Amino acid sequence: MSVIVQKFGGTSVADATKIRRAAERAVAAKRLGHQVVMVVSARGKKTDELVSLAAEITDKPHPREMDMLLSTGEQESVSLMAMAVHALGEQAVSLTGGQVGVLTDSSHTNARIESIATERMKRHLDSGAIVIVCGFQGTDDDLNITTLGRGGSDTTATALATVLQAEVCEIYTDVEGVFSTDPRLVPEARKLNQISYDEMLELASVGAGVMHSRSIEFAKKFRVPLRVRPAYSDEEGTLITPASDEADSVVNGVALIRNEARVTIGGIPDRPGVLSVIFSQMAERKIPIDLVVQDVSSGGVAEISFTVPQDDLAETLTAAQAAIDELGAGEIQSGTNVSKVSAVGVGMRTHTGVAAEMFSILAEANINIGMVTTSDIKISVLVDRNSADDAVLAVHRGFGLEKDQHPTPRIGFVKKISEVGDDQQKQAQLEQDVVARLTNMEDIVVSDVSLDQAQSRVTISNLPNSPGVASQLFSAVADGAVMVDMIVQNVGAKNRTNISFTVPREDLDQCLLLVRAVLEEWPDADLSFEREIAKLSVRGIGLRSHTDVGRKMFQALFQAGINVTMLNTSEILMSVVVSSAEGEKAHNCLHRAFDLNS
Ligand code: ASP
Ligand code: MG
């Protein structure tokens, strides 16, 4: 018999009426012939209330006791839900995470799931009961109660759907589904019928807070079909699947992280190992760094800039100081009046000019870009916080996301969809092979390291720091239908902008012609290029939020004595550029670091 998992968030079980409605939904599914598992969150603001209560007692609650306390919110919900199902004339049994056998590690308040037993749930399902499980909690191997981090019920639901091989995992919530951007910011935001795991992962990591991002990592790893649906109506919501069918769209979502901080470590030696030291210090404190830019060095001195969530800034500065102490030189600068705007879409894999289009849209809105980084399906820019809302609106409108069909005339095709499709299939297979060997369900998955020796790099430094510069440059390149791959931009010393990007080597000469023509307008700018570079890409799931991946990667390269000259990070892809002569060596050393054969 098919199993369906239905998860109800706090707002969807806030009072007796809502609990009854949720119970009716489960009963209806049961009466259609499914076995039903419900995963329920704490009611309304219950968890927040418990957190405040603890804060009234002490400002340093012991994490173990915090978990003991927070887990009670879900226990209240499941028992009430079981009573509601009973009242509808069906059997039901409520179970805590520990009773099910959700085994986690012992990181209290942020535990990761190691395994889940199915025997007890199956026994109840087979006897005809609806099984109602507390979200967000488990126990460690010493039977201490643990919680999975705020919002963790989504992760419980996806994990249960995985082990029960559920037909679908339905996430019932107080919104209509996943939107093209936050509807509170942009009222014309559109509900998406479908979105891919990759897009959802990137969006969740850049602040589109519909779902706990770990639950999407789970769904992607174990191929669980997820549906985000409103609890208050019968609308279909949004289906999250391996590939999105929104075929006409290049960009599917725009997200904002309003409170970002920017950190620059300057005056550091330009030699292998610098990134390794910085990433290790950050990883030790679990700080996910983003928009990492290593500026072209002058006089043997390098400068590295990156962004972190503003809440992590104090910790980050401590880590940066520790990195400087280790490196023996350097100075730190930081600023907080910045926000990160990201556009996400799988169509970026098959189209040229998407970055150029985004930069033009921002230039037309007179918004200056402080930093840029790209991955294969995401472009992120850093802007002044007071223009953040305008930037989101402009990008959303510029890509026509409010419409059902949103063709973007200035964007061209390059790769055939079929080629990318084959590629995707191969990667999915590699990923499934790694997943099949996992010891713990939430272990990090790195599925592939690839080497691309057919790229060149172009660097333009000393550009003015004003709106429209990136736009003019990349529009010119896009007009030549050149597929620009990695882009990093940073505003460095003396308030000048530096931009680096990679292009296919066969297009380099044409690209240089196009760039030179644009540069006539900025005679102070310096153009340089490297015809032969090696680009390495590490693919996986949840790479940036599992801060250990960056650490491992840069440590391995450092130990092999390899200097990294450019990098991009995202949830599904981390890419670095090294010298062409060291490409093979870097490829081998990363294969070894991540235990990948072949
Ligand atoms: N009740 C927990 C929280 O508020 C877990 C959840 O709702 O997913 O974070
Ligand atoms: Mg929630």
Coordinates of C-alpha atoms and ligand atoms in Angstrom, one line a residue:
M1 CA 0.0 0.0 0.0
S2 CA 1.3 3.5 -0.8
V3 CA 2.5 5.7 2.1
I4 CA 1.8 9.4 2.2
V5 CA 3.6 11.7 4.7
Q6 CA 1.7 14.9 5.6
K7 CA 3.6 17.5 7.6
F8 CA 1.7 20.3 9.4
G9 CA 3.6 23.5 10.4
G10 CA 2.9 25.4 13.6
T11 CA 0.4 27.8 12.1
S12 CA -1.6 24.9 10.6
V13 CA -2.2 23.4 14.0
A14 CA -2.5 26.6 16.0
D15 CA -6.0 26.0 17.5
A16 CA -8.6 23.2 17.8
T17 CA -10.3 24.1 14.5
K18 CA -7.1 23.9 12.6
I19 CA -6.1 20.7 14.3
R20 CA -9.4 19.2 13.3
R21 CA -9.0 20.4 9.7
A22 CA -5.5 18.7 9.5
A23 CA -7.0 15.5 11.0
E24 CA -9.7 15.6 8.3
R25 CA -7.1 15.8 5.6
A26 CA -5.2 12.8 6.9
V27 CA -8.4 10.8 7.3
A28 CA -9.5 11.7 3.8
A29 CA -6.1 10.3 2.5
K30 CA -6.5 7.2 4.5
R31 CA -10.0 6.6 3.2
L32 CA -8.7 6.9 -0.3
G33 CA -6.6 3.9 0.5
H34 CA -3.2 5.3 1.6
Q35 CA -1.3 4.6 4.7
V36 CA -0.8 8.0 6.3
V37 CA 2.0 9.3 8.5
M38 CA 1.5 12.8 9.9
V39 CA 4.5 14.9 11.1
V40 CA 3.4 17.8 13.3
S41 CA 5.1 20.9 14.6
A42 CA 4.5 22.7 17.9
R43 CA 1.4 24.9 17.9
G44 CA 1.6 28.5 16.7
K45 CA 4.4 30.4 18.5
K46 CA 4.8 27.6 21.1
T47 CA 8.5 27.1 20.5
D48 CA 9.3 30.8 20.6
E49 CA 7.4 31.0 23.9
L50 CA 9.5 28.1 25.4
V51 CA 12.7 29.8 24.2
S52 CA 11.7 33.1 25.9
L53 CA 10.7 31.2 29.1
A54 CA 14.1 29.6 29.2
A55 CA 15.7 33.1 28.7
E56 CA 13.9 34.4 31.7
I57 CA 15.5 31.7 33.8
T58 CA 19.1 32.0 32.5
D59 CA 20.9 33.5 29.6
K60 CA 23.0 30.3 29.2
P61 CA 20.5 27.4 29.2
H62 CA 22.2 24.0 29.0
P63 CA 21.6 22.7 25.4
R64 CA 20.5 19.3 26.7
E65 CA 17.8 20.9 28.8
M66 CA 16.8 23.2 26.0
D67 CA 16.1 20.2 23.9
M68 CA 14.1 18.6 26.7
L69 CA 12.1 21.7 26.9
L70 CA 11.6 22.5 23.2
S71 CA 10.5 18.9 22.4
T72 CA 7.4 19.3 24.6
G73 CA 5.8 21.7 22.0
E74 CA 5.5 18.9 19.5
Q75 CA 4.4 16.4 22.0
E76 CA 1.4 18.6 22.8
S77 CA 0.5 18.8 19.1
V78 CA 0.7 15.1 18.3
S79 CA -1.5 14.0 21.2
L80 CA -4.2 16.5 20.3
M81 CA -4.0 15.5 16.7
A82 CA -4.4 11.8 17.6
M83 CA -7.5 12.7 19.6
A84 CA -8.9 14.7 16.6
V85 CA -8.4 11.6 14.4
H86 CA -10.1 9.4 16.9
A87 CA -13.0 11.8 17.0
L88 CA -13.4 11.3 13.3
G89 CA -13.7 7.6 13.8
E90 CA -10.3 6.4 12.7
Q91 CA -7.4 4.8 14.6
A92 CA -4.4 6.9 15.4
V93 CA -1.3 6.7 17.5
S94 CA 1.0 9.5 18.5
L95 CA 4.7 8.9 18.8
T96 CA 7.7 11.0 19.9
G97 CA 10.9 11.0 17.8
G98 CA 12.5 8.7 20.3
Q99 CA 9.5 6.3 20.2
V100 CA 9.8 6.0 16.4
G101 CA 13.5 5.5 16.6
V102 CA 14.8 8.8 15.0
L103 CA 18.4 8.4 16.0
T104 CA 20.5 11.6 15.9
D105 CA 24.0 12.7 16.8
S106 CA 24.4 14.5 20.1
S107 CA 24.7 18.1 18.9
H108 CA 21.9 19.4 21.1
T109 CA 19.7 22.1 19.5
N110 CA 21.1 21.4 16.1
A111 CA 21.3 17.6 15.8
R112 CA 21.6 15.7 12.6
I113 CA 19.6 12.5 11.8
E114 CA 21.7 9.4 11.6
S115 CA 19.1 6.8 11.0
I116 CA 15.4 6.1 11.4
A117 CA 13.7 2.8 12.4
T118 CA 10.6 1.8 10.5
E119 CA 9.4 -1.2 12.4
R120 CA 7.2 0.5 14.9
M121 CA 5.6 2.9 12.3
K122 CA 5.0 0.0 9.9
R123 CA 3.4 -2.1 12.6
H124 CA 0.9 0.6 13.4
L125 CA 0.3 1.5 9.7
D126 CA -0.4 -2.2 8.9
S127 CA -2.9 -2.4 11.8
G128 CA -4.8 0.5 10.1
A129 CA -3.8 3.4 12.3
I130 CA -2.7 6.9 11.2
V131 CA 0.8 7.4 12.7
I132 CA 1.3 10.9 14.1
V133 CA 5.0 11.8 14.8
C134 CA 6.5 14.7 16.6
G135 CA 8.6 16.8 14.2
F136 CA 11.9 18.3 14.9
Q137 CA 13.1 15.8 17.5
G138 CA 15.0 12.5 18.0
T139 CA 17.2 10.9 20.6
D140 CA 20.9 10.2 20.6
D141 CA 22.4 6.8 21.3
D142 CA 22.2 7.5 25.1
L143 CA 18.4 8.3 24.8
N144 CA 18.9 12.0 25.4
I145 CA 16.2 14.0 23.6
T146 CA 17.7 16.1 20.8
T147 CA 16.2 18.7 18.4
L148 CA 17.1 19.3 14.8
G149 CA 17.3 23.1 14.8
R150 CA 14.5 25.6 14.3
G151 CA 12.2 24.7 11.5
G152 CA 13.4 21.1 11.7
S153 CA 10.0 19.4 11.3
D154 CA 10.3 19.7 7.5
T155 CA 13.5 17.6 7.8
T156 CA 11.7 15.0 10.0
A157 CA 9.0 14.7 7.4
T158 CA 11.3 14.3 4.4
A159 CA 13.4 11.8 6.4
L160 CA 10.4 9.7 7.3
A161 CA 9.2 9.9 3.7
T162 CA 12.6 8.6 2.7
V163 CA 12.7 5.5 5.0
L164 CA 9.0 4.7 4.3
Q165 CA 9.5 5.1 0.6
A166 CA 6.5 7.4 0.6
E167 CA 4.8 8.3 -2.7
V168 CA 4.9 11.9 -1.7
C169 CA 5.8 14.1 1.2
E170 CA 3.2 16.9 1.6
I171 CA 4.3 20.0 3.5
Y172 CA 1.1 21.9 4.7
T173 CA 1.7 25.5 5.5
D174 CA 0.2 28.9 5.7
V175 CA 1.2 30.0 2.2
E176 CA 0.0 29.1 -1.2
G177 CA 3.3 27.4 -2.2
V178 CA 6.7 28.4 -3.3
F179 CA 6.8 31.9 -4.9
S180 CA 9.1 33.5 -7.5
T181 CA 10.1 35.9 -4.7
D182 CA 8.8 36.9 -1.3
P183 CA 5.3 38.2 -1.9
R184 CA 5.5 40.5 1.1
L185 CA 8.3 42.3 -0.7
V186 CA 6.9 42.1 -4.2
P187 CA 3.1 41.7 -4.3
E188 CA 3.1 40.6 -8.0
A189 CA 5.3 37.5 -7.1
R190 CA 3.9 34.4 -8.7
K191 CA 3.2 31.0 -7.2
L192 CA 5.3 28.4 -9.0
N193 CA 3.6 25.1 -10.0
Q194 CA 6.9 23.3 -10.0
I195 CA 10.5 23.9 -9.1
S196 CA 13.7 21.7 -9.1
Y197 CA 15.5 20.5 -6.0
D198 CA 18.6 22.4 -7.1
E199 CA 16.7 25.7 -7.5
M200 CA 15.0 25.2 -4.2
L201 CA 18.3 24.4 -2.5
E202 CA 19.9 27.6 -3.8
L203 CA 16.8 29.6 -2.9
A204 CA 16.5 28.2 0.6
S205 CA 20.2 29.0 1.2
V206 CA 19.7 32.6 0.1
G207 CA 16.8 33.4 2.3
A208 CA 13.6 32.2 0.6
G209 CA 12.5 30.8 3.9
V210 CA 9.7 28.4 2.8
M211 CA 11.4 25.3 3.9
H212 CA 14.2 24.1 6.2
S213 CA 17.1 23.8 3.7
R214 CA 18.2 20.5 5.2
S215 CA 14.9 19.0 4.3
I216 CA 15.6 19.8 0.6
E217 CA 19.0 18.3 0.8
F218 CA 17.2 15.2 2.1
A219 CA 14.7 15.3 -0.7
K220 CA 17.3 15.7 -3.3
K221 CA 19.6 13.0 -2.0
F222 CA 16.8 10.4 -1.6
R223 CA 14.6 11.6 -4.5
V224 CA 11.6 12.3 -2.4
P225 CA 8.8 14.1 -4.3
L226 CA 7.9 17.1 -2.1
R227 CA 4.8 19.2 -2.4
V228 CA 4.4 22.5 -0.5
R229 CA 0.7 23.1 -0.1
P230 CA -1.6 25.5 1.7
A231 CA -3.3 24.0 4.8
Y232 CA -6.3 26.3 4.4
S233 CA -7.5 25.3 0.9
D234 CA -7.4 22.5 -1.6
E235 CA -4.9 24.2 -3.9
E236 CA -2.2 22.1 -5.4
G237 CA 0.7 24.2 -4.1
T238 CA 4.2 23.7 -5.6
L239 CA 5.8 20.4 -6.6
I240 CA 9.5 20.1 -5.9
T241 CA 11.1 17.5 -8.2
P242 CA 14.4 16.5 -9.9
A243 CA 13.9 18.7 -12.9
S244 CA 11.6 21.7 -13.3
D245 CA 9.2 21.9 -16.1
E246 CA 8.9 25.6 -16.2
A247 CA 10.6 25.3 -19.6
D248 CA 10.3 28.9 -20.8
S249 CA 12.0 30.4 -17.8
V250 CA 15.6 31.0 -17.4
V251 CA 15.3 32.5 -14.0
N252 CA 12.7 31.0 -11.6
G253 CA 13.2 32.8 -8.4
V254 CA 14.8 35.9 -6.8
A255 CA 15.8 35.9 -3.1
L256 CA 17.1 38.5 -0.7
I257 CA 19.3 38.2 2.4
R258 CA 18.8 41.6 3.8
N259 CA 21.3 41.5 6.7
E260 CA 24.6 40.6 5.3
A261 CA 28.0 41.8 6.4
R262 CA 31.1 42.1 4.3
V263 CA 34.6 41.3 5.5
T264 CA 37.9 42.0 3.7
I265 CA 41.2 40.6 4.8
G266 CA 43.9 42.6 3.1
G267 CA 47.7 42.7 3.2
I268 CA 48.0 38.9 3.3
P269 CA 50.8 36.9 1.6
D270 CA 49.9 35.6 -1.9
R271 CA 50.8 32.0 -1.6
P272 CA 49.1 28.6 -1.4
G273 CA 47.2 27.9 1.9
V274 CA 45.8 31.3 2.5
L275 CA 42.2 30.2 1.7
S276 CA 42.7 27.0 3.6
V277 CA 43.6 28.9 6.7
I278 CA 40.6 31.3 6.4
F279 CA 38.1 28.5 5.5
S280 CA 39.3 26.4 8.4
Q281 CA 38.9 29.1 10.9
M282 CA 35.4 29.8 9.6
A283 CA 34.4 26.1 9.4
E284 CA 35.5 25.6 13.0
R285 CA 32.8 28.1 14.0
K286 CA 30.4 26.7 11.4
I287 CA 30.2 30.1 9.6
P288 CA 28.9 29.7 6.0
I289 CA 30.9 32.3 4.0
D290 CA 29.6 33.4 0.6
L291 CA 30.6 35.7 -2.3
V292 CA 34.2 34.9 -1.8
V293 CA 36.5 37.0 -3.9
Q294 CA 40.3 36.8 -4.0
D295 CA 41.6 39.9 -5.6
V296 CA 44.3 39.9 -8.1
S297 CA 47.4 40.5 -6.1
S298 CA 49.9 43.3 -6.5
G299 CA 53.4 43.2 -5.1
G300 CA 52.9 39.7 -3.6
V301 CA 50.1 40.9 -1.4
A302 CA 46.6 39.5 -1.7
E303 CA 43.2 40.5 -0.5
I304 CA 40.2 38.3 0.2
S305 CA 36.7 39.5 0.6
F306 CA 33.6 37.6 1.5
T307 CA 30.2 38.0 3.0
V308 CA 28.5 36.3 6.0
P309 CA 25.1 36.7 7.7
Q310 CA 25.3 39.8 9.8
D311 CA 24.4 37.8 12.9
D312 CA 27.6 35.9 12.4
L313 CA 29.8 39.0 12.1
A314 CA 31.3 39.1 15.6
E315 CA 32.2 35.4 15.4
T316 CA 33.6 36.0 11.9
L317 CA 35.8 38.8 13.0
T318 CA 37.3 36.5 15.8
A319 CA 37.9 33.9 13.2
A320 CA 39.4 36.4 10.8
Q321 CA 41.8 37.6 13.5
A322 CA 42.8 34.0 14.2
A323 CA 43.5 33.5 10.5
I324 CA 45.7 36.6 10.4
D325 CA 47.6 35.5 13.5
E326 CA 48.2 32.2 11.7
L327 CA 49.2 33.8 8.5
G328 CA 51.5 36.3 10.3
A329 CA 50.2 39.4 8.4
G330 CA 47.0 41.1 7.3
E331 CA 44.3 43.6 8.3
I332 CA 40.6 43.3 8.6
Q333 CA 37.9 45.6 7.3
S334 CA 34.2 45.0 7.6
G335 CA 30.9 46.7 6.8
T336 CA 27.3 45.9 7.4
N337 CA 25.1 48.1 5.3
V338 CA 24.8 45.5 2.6
S339 CA 22.3 43.0 1.3
K340 CA 22.6 40.0 -1.1
V341 CA 20.2 39.6 -4.0
S342 CA 20.3 36.3 -5.9
A343 CA 18.6 35.1 -9.1
V344 CA 18.2 31.4 -9.4
G345 CA 17.2 29.2 -12.4
V346 CA 18.3 26.0 -14.1
G347 CA 17.9 27.8 -17.4
M348 CA 21.2 29.4 -16.8
R349 CA 22.8 26.1 -17.8
T350 CA 21.5 26.5 -21.3
H351 CA 21.5 30.2 -22.0
T352 CA 24.0 32.9 -22.5
G353 CA 23.6 36.5 -21.3
V354 CA 21.7 35.9 -18.1
A355 CA 24.3 37.7 -16.0
A356 CA 24.5 40.5 -18.5
E357 CA 20.7 40.8 -18.3
M358 CA 20.7 40.9 -14.6
F359 CA 23.5 43.6 -14.5
S360 CA 21.5 45.7 -17.1
I361 CA 18.4 45.4 -15.1
L362 CA 20.2 46.7 -12.0
A363 CA 22.0 49.4 -14.0
E364 CA 18.7 50.6 -15.4
A365 CA 17.4 50.9 -11.8
N366 CA 20.6 52.9 -11.0
I367 CA 21.7 50.3 -8.5
N368 CA 25.4 49.9 -7.9
I369 CA 26.8 46.4 -7.5
G370 CA 29.5 45.9 -4.9
M371 CA 30.3 42.2 -5.4
V372 CA 29.3 39.5 -7.7
T373 CA 29.5 35.7 -7.7
T374 CA 28.0 33.1 -9.9
S375 CA 27.4 29.4 -10.0
D376 CA 25.8 27.3 -12.7
I377 CA 22.3 28.2 -11.7
K378 CA 22.7 31.3 -9.5
I379 CA 23.9 34.8 -9.7
S380 CA 24.3 36.7 -6.5
V381 CA 25.1 40.4 -6.2
L382 CA 25.8 42.5 -3.1
V383 CA 24.1 45.9 -3.0
D384 CA 23.6 48.7 -0.5
R385 CA 21.0 47.7 2.0
N386 CA 18.8 50.8 1.2
S387 CA 18.5 49.7 -2.4
A388 CA 17.9 46.0 -1.6
D389 CA 14.1 46.2 -2.0
D390 CA 14.3 48.1 -5.2
A391 CA 16.9 45.6 -6.5
V392 CA 14.6 42.6 -5.8
L393 CA 11.7 44.3 -7.5
A394 CA 13.7 45.3 -10.5
V395 CA 15.2 41.9 -11.0
H396 CA 11.9 40.2 -10.6
R397 CA 10.2 42.5 -13.0
G398 CA 13.2 42.6 -15.4
F399 CA 13.1 38.8 -15.9
G400 CA 9.3 39.0 -16.2
L401 CA 8.7 36.6 -13.3
E402 CA 5.3 38.0 -12.5
K403 CA 4.0 36.6 -15.8
D404 CA 3.1 33.0 -16.6
Q405 CA 5.4 32.9 -19.6
H406 CA 8.5 35.1 -19.2
P407 CA 10.5 35.2 -22.3
T408 CA 13.6 37.4 -22.0
P409 CA 14.5 38.7 -25.4
R410 CA 18.1 39.6 -24.8
I411 CA 19.1 36.1 -23.7
G412 CA 20.3 33.5 -26.2
F413 CA 20.7 29.8 -26.3
V414 CA 24.0 28.1 -26.4
K415 CA 24.0 24.5 -25.2
K416 CA 21.4 22.1 -26.3
I417 CA 19.0 21.1 -23.6
S418 CA 19.7 17.5 -24.5
E419 CA 23.4 17.8 -23.8
V420 CA 22.7 19.4 -20.5
G421 CA 20.1 16.7 -19.8
D422 CA 22.6 13.9 -20.4
D423 CA 25.1 15.7 -18.2
Q424 CA 22.5 16.0 -15.5
Q425 CA 21.6 12.4 -15.7
K426 CA 25.2 11.3 -15.4
Q427 CA 25.6 13.5 -12.3
A428 CA 22.4 12.2 -10.8
Q429 CA 23.7 8.7 -11.2
L430 CA 27.0 9.6 -9.5
E431 CA 25.1 11.2 -6.7
Q432 CA 22.9 8.2 -6.2
D433 CA 26.0 6.0 -6.0
V434 CA 27.4 8.1 -3.2
V435 CA 24.1 8.3 -1.4
A436 CA 23.8 4.5 -1.4
R437 CA 27.0 4.3 0.5
L438 CA 26.2 6.8 3.3
T439 CA 26.5 5.7 6.8
N440 CA 24.4 8.4 8.3
M441 CA 21.4 9.9 6.5
E442 CA 22.5 13.5 6.8
D443 CA 26.2 13.0 5.9
I444 CA 27.4 15.4 3.3
V445 CA 27.3 14.2 -0.3
V446 CA 30.1 15.2 -2.6
S447 CA 29.4 13.3 -5.8
D448 CA 31.9 14.5 -8.4
V449 CA 35.0 16.5 -9.0
S450 CA 35.5 17.6 -12.6
L451 CA 38.3 19.2 -14.4
D452 CA 37.8 21.7 -17.3
Q453 CA 41.0 22.5 -19.2
A454 CA 39.3 24.3 -22.0
Q455 CA 38.7 27.7 -20.4
S456 CA 40.5 31.0 -20.3
R457 CA 40.3 33.8 -17.8
V458 CA 39.8 37.5 -18.4
T459 CA 40.5 40.1 -15.7
I460 CA 39.7 43.8 -15.8
S461 CA 40.9 45.9 -13.0
N462 CA 40.7 49.5 -12.0
L463 CA 37.2 50.1 -13.4
P464 CA 35.1 52.9 -11.9
N465 CA 32.8 51.9 -9.0
S466 CA 29.5 53.0 -10.4
P467 CA 26.2 51.6 -11.7
G468 CA 26.3 50.1 -15.2
V469 CA 29.9 49.1 -15.5
A470 CA 29.3 45.4 -15.2
S471 CA 26.3 45.8 -17.4
Q472 CA 28.1 47.4 -20.3
L473 CA 30.9 44.9 -20.1
F474 CA 28.9 41.8 -20.0
S475 CA 26.3 43.0 -22.5
A476 CA 29.1 43.4 -25.0
V477 CA 30.3 39.9 -24.3
A478 CA 26.8 38.5 -24.5
D479 CA 26.2 40.2 -27.8
G480 CA 29.0 38.0 -29.1
A481 CA 27.1 35.0 -27.8
V482 CA 30.0 34.0 -25.6
M483 CA 29.1 31.8 -22.7
V484 CA 30.6 33.5 -19.6
D485 CA 31.0 31.0 -16.8
M486 CA 32.5 32.0 -13.5
I487 CA 32.2 35.7 -12.7
V488 CA 33.6 37.4 -9.7
Q489 CA 33.5 41.1 -9.0
N490 CA 34.8 43.1 -6.1
V491 CA 35.2 46.7 -5.2
G492 CA 38.8 46.8 -3.9
A493 CA 41.3 49.4 -2.8
K494 CA 40.8 53.0 -3.8
N495 CA 37.1 52.4 -4.6
R496 CA 37.9 50.7 -7.9
T497 CA 36.1 47.7 -9.3
N498 CA 37.8 44.5 -10.4
I499 CA 36.1 41.9 -12.5
S500 CA 37.3 38.4 -13.5
F501 CA 35.5 35.8 -15.5
T502 CA 36.1 32.7 -17.5
V503 CA 35.1 31.9 -21.1
P504 CA 35.6 28.9 -23.4
R505 CA 39.2 29.2 -24.8
E506 CA 37.9 29.0 -28.3
D507 CA 36.0 32.2 -27.7
L508 CA 38.8 34.1 -25.9
D509 CA 40.0 36.2 -28.8
Q510 CA 36.6 37.3 -29.8
C511 CA 35.8 38.1 -26.2
L512 CA 38.9 40.2 -25.9
L513 CA 38.0 42.2 -29.0
L514 CA 34.5 42.9 -27.5
V515 CA 35.9 43.8 -24.1
R516 CA 38.6 46.1 -25.6
A517 CA 36.0 48.0 -27.5
V518 CA 34.0 48.7 -24.3
L519 CA 37.1 49.6 -22.4
E520 CA 37.8 52.6 -24.6
E521 CA 35.3 54.4 -22.4
W522 CA 37.5 53.7 -19.3
P523 CA 41.1 54.4 -20.3
D524 CA 42.3 53.7 -16.7
A525 CA 41.1 50.1 -16.7
D526 CA 43.7 47.3 -17.1
L527 CA 42.9 44.3 -19.1
S528 CA 44.8 41.0 -18.7
F529 CA 44.0 37.4 -19.5
E530 CA 45.3 33.9 -19.1
R531 CA 44.7 31.7 -22.1
E532 CA 45.3 28.5 -20.2
I533 CA 43.7 27.9 -16.9
A534 CA 42.3 24.8 -15.2
K535 CA 38.9 25.0 -13.6
L536 CA 37.8 22.4 -11.1
S537 CA 34.3 21.9 -9.9
V538 CA 33.1 20.0 -6.9
R539 CA 29.5 18.9 -7.0
G540 CA 27.3 17.8 -4.2
I541 CA 24.4 18.7 -2.0
G542 CA 24.4 21.4 0.7
L543 CA 28.1 22.2 0.1
R544 CA 28.2 25.7 1.4
S545 CA 26.1 25.2 4.5
H546 CA 28.2 22.2 5.5
T547 CA 31.2 24.4 6.1
D548 CA 33.5 21.4 6.2
V549 CA 33.5 21.0 2.5
G550 CA 35.3 24.3 1.8
R551 CA 37.8 23.5 4.5
K552 CA 38.5 20.0 3.1
M553 CA 38.9 21.3 -0.4
F554 CA 41.3 24.1 0.4
Q555 CA 43.3 22.0 2.8
A556 CA 43.8 19.4 0.1
L557 CA 44.9 22.0 -2.4
F558 CA 47.2 23.6 0.1
Q559 CA 48.8 20.3 1.0
A560 CA 49.5 19.7 -2.7
G561 CA 51.1 23.2 -2.9
I562 CA 48.5 24.5 -5.3
N563 CA 47.6 28.2 -5.5
V564 CA 43.9 29.0 -6.0
T565 CA 43.4 32.1 -8.0
M566 CA 39.6 32.4 -8.2
L567 CA 36.6 30.7 -6.6
N568 CA 32.8 30.5 -6.5
T569 CA 30.7 28.8 -3.9
S570 CA 27.1 27.6 -3.9
E571 CA 25.0 24.9 -2.4
I572 CA 25.5 22.5 -5.3
L573 CA 28.8 23.5 -6.8
M574 CA 32.1 24.9 -5.7
S575 CA 34.5 25.9 -8.4
V576 CA 38.1 27.0 -8.3
V577 CA 40.6 28.1 -10.9
V578 CA 44.2 27.0 -10.7
S579 CA 47.1 27.2 -13.2
S580 CA 46.8 25.0 -16.2
A581 CA 50.0 23.1 -15.3
E582 CA 48.5 22.1 -11.9
G583 CA 45.1 21.0 -13.2
E584 CA 45.7 17.3 -13.2
K585 CA 47.4 17.3 -9.9
A586 CA 44.5 19.3 -8.3
H587 CA 42.0 17.0 -9.9
N588 CA 43.7 13.9 -8.3
C589 CA 44.1 15.5 -5.0
L590 CA 40.4 16.6 -4.7
H591 CA 39.3 13.1 -5.8
R592 CA 41.3 11.7 -2.9
A593 CA 40.1 14.3 -0.5
F594 CA 36.5 13.4 -1.1
D595 CA 37.0 9.7 -1.4
L596 CA 35.9 9.5 -5.0
N597 CA 37.3 6.7 -7.2
S598 CA 38.1 6.8 -10.9
Ligands
ASP1 N1 8.6 23.8 16.4 C1 9.9 23.9 15.8 C2 10.2 25.4 15.5 O1 9.4 26.2 15.7 C3 10.1 23.1 14.6 C4 9.2 23.4 13.4 O2 8.3 24.1 13.5 O3 9.6 22.9 12.4 O4 11.3 25.7 15.1
MG2 MG 8.1 25.6 10.5

